Amino acid sequence: MTPDRIVIRVGETESVIWLGRGVLEDAARFLVSPSGRYLLVSSRATSAVRRGLRDILAGSLLLDLEIDDSQRMKTLEAVRAVADAAIEAGVRRDDAFLAVGGGVVTDVVGFAAAIVLRGVAWNAVPTTITGMADAAIGGKTGVDHPLGKNLLGAFHPPRAILVDPAAATTLPDRDYRSGLVEALKGAWIGDAELSARAEARVDAILARDQDALFDLVGGAARVKAEFVTSDPIEQGPRRLLNFGHTLGHAFEAAAGYRDLRHGEAVAWGIAAALEISRERAGLSVKDAARVRSVLARLGPFPAPVRSPETLRPLLSRDKKATARGLAGVLLETVGRARVEEDVPLDEWLAAAQRVELD
Amino acid sequence: MTPDRIVIRVGETESVIWLGRGVLEDAARFLVSPSGRYLLVSSRATSAVRRGLRDILAGSLLLDLEIDDSQRMKTLEAVRAVADAAIEAGVRRDDAFLAVGGGVVTDVVGFAAAIVLRGVAWNAVPTTITGMADAAIGGKTGVDHPLGKNLLGAFHPPRAILVDPAAATTLPDRDYRSGLVEALKGAWIGDAELSARAEARVDAILARDQDALFDLVGGAARVKAEFVTSDPIEQGPRRLLNFGHTLGHAFEAAAGYRDLRHGEAVAWGIAAALEISRERAGLSVKDAARVRSVLARLGPFPAPVRSPETLRPLLSRDKKATARGLAGVLLETVGRARVEEDVPLDEWLAAAQRVELD
């Protein structure tokens, strides 16, 4: 099967997404390393994919490192450990990293690639739904700080992103379901037809039907690629990708990055943003119900912390906070979103307090 | 007095160097912060300059932090400490850092500015000769690693660089003299007339005559600005700025970043590169003697470690090392240099062994 090829231009860097079944078996054709040498960094959870890549790249591997893929390891220390291992292995400017895993691994490795020798190339093989549809695409890398998510990082796009649904077949159910939230988000903000197809096939997707899954993930990757290409520095359409993330990040932090998966927190964040979208963006009752119903079928998700006392300081520290409030991404209709500047904190907090998914 | 204004374009960023006496008194006119707020980070050694800037920016300072300016503090931990302080102070994307100090401070603060919130603006007020002529210009930021110099870093140019000779008046003699090496390097690789003027006025420069010093420092800054603008990603002329640095970095590492100042190590590195330039680049006896004589008048400098056993592994780990050797910057004549690819390690080691400055 010939894979789909999506090109993303971010500044002077060109990223290519290769989408298709069998892409991983042909990885050597798609990965990019100026020297031909690779520094493989993978999560422990991806042993089958890693073994396959290791066999394919045998003889070209300068490093073969396993790291922890849990959200709590998305730290500057983890970046440093990857950088140290690369330097000890003798990394040169024309070598390339290869990150295999979920969003934590691609963020940590992408950030390490950004700062080792002031920047070397990297490639991403996302093994989670979130990674395939969203996290590995677009060049934002980052790690968390005790005071907030992604407060340290760099823009450093991967040269190649290999998306093969085969990499997701062994995902635990909870990770699979929460990952679908980011993929659906892409559909809802940017592609009405994709949204309708996914909605009609939620059961097949949940049953891990490869065609249905691939249609959704590939479509979401396309939406993200389009937004990122048209807006590399995040002044315009790219901001729409934050749909559900303003409260989502606060829910995630309030849960100590432990009791809620990122996608679960975003699901609650989307549900709350639907309320604000009803009031401020003319979202119809019917469209809000459609989105909420799909989210409910992915769940049930653990309940978020709703108290304003906990959420207010977390929202105030958001990178996008201003004195007047917090910009929000609002849905106008399924498939189309817009940014609303300076939505008052109290409105966010009220939406969080009454959010439900059922 | 109207300051000189030199514009450097690196990718999409514009850096402006303001050169002149009194620039610091008018700092508010030249510094750049989109929000108007500044995060001041300065070295302990710069108290007079810092006090002046603090008075000028009173009310706009989000942070006022002192850090250690010694070479051994040019680490990722120091970057992290600056980033932590900025995040705790509530830094936003439209705020700007202001680094006041030598090359260590501008490197650490510039790197922190590159990774905080994936990049905020910064300004540099160099207070050393090296910083004025070289380190603060061009956008390379970086920190050292136990295995080598500047192995971690980012390209992140400051928005404004304020060069005021008044900032250098209280420098200790050894720092002043070693700093002159980088300024002279700029003259030797790129400006024959500036070299001749500096050579004729070495005594005045050493006596801290402000006009003679400013002519040299401003001229070197111009050479660097020109090379950087024409070659933002260091494929061509920018590489010439490494004149003396290949062995210089090895000498510095061999001295544990303690027994030799950076400029002193570079002086030895230049002296050794003169030997290779004689053999490979047609440098005349007379020109080599001119350069060596000026360096000798800045010294005497502590002797470097010359043993091949110590230097070989340090050179092999150079970012620019290939299987065939190490690229070197060779002087063709005073005022003109070129890059020679793949100079064999043995040639570097032989030049290091016989290097003398007197």
XYZ file of C-alpha atoms in Angstrom, chain B residues 1 18-24 49 125-129 132 162-171 176 208-215 217-218:
36
model
C 26.193 61.595 21.444
C 23.453 50.120 19.926
C 27.038 51.236 20.287
C 28.190 54.352 22.047
C 29.058 56.168 25.195
C 25.950 56.970 27.174
C 23.889 54.173 25.652
C 23.278 52.738 29.111
C 25.548 48.916 35.746
C 23.999 44.436 28.122
C 27.492 42.956 27.899
C 29.863 44.195 30.564
C 32.991 42.427 29.346
C 35.084 43.082 26.267
C 30.713 43.471 23.646
C 23.635 47.738 24.316
C 27.377 48.283 24.044
C 28.667 51.111 26.190
C 32.387 51.251 26.947
C 31.506 52.696 30.339
C 30.367 49.209 31.368
C 33.934 47.939 31.010
C 35.774 50.542 33.066
C 35.862 48.555 36.277
C 36.893 45.203 34.789
C 40.125 43.105 30.428
C 41.939 51.746 28.759
C 41.832 54.740 26.489
C 38.104 54.876 25.730
C 38.405 55.978 22.108
C 40.969 53.347 21.192
C 39.012 50.656 23.015
C 35.743 51.689 21.443
C 37.207 51.715 17.964
C 35.233 46.799 20.163
C 32.848 48.554 17.785
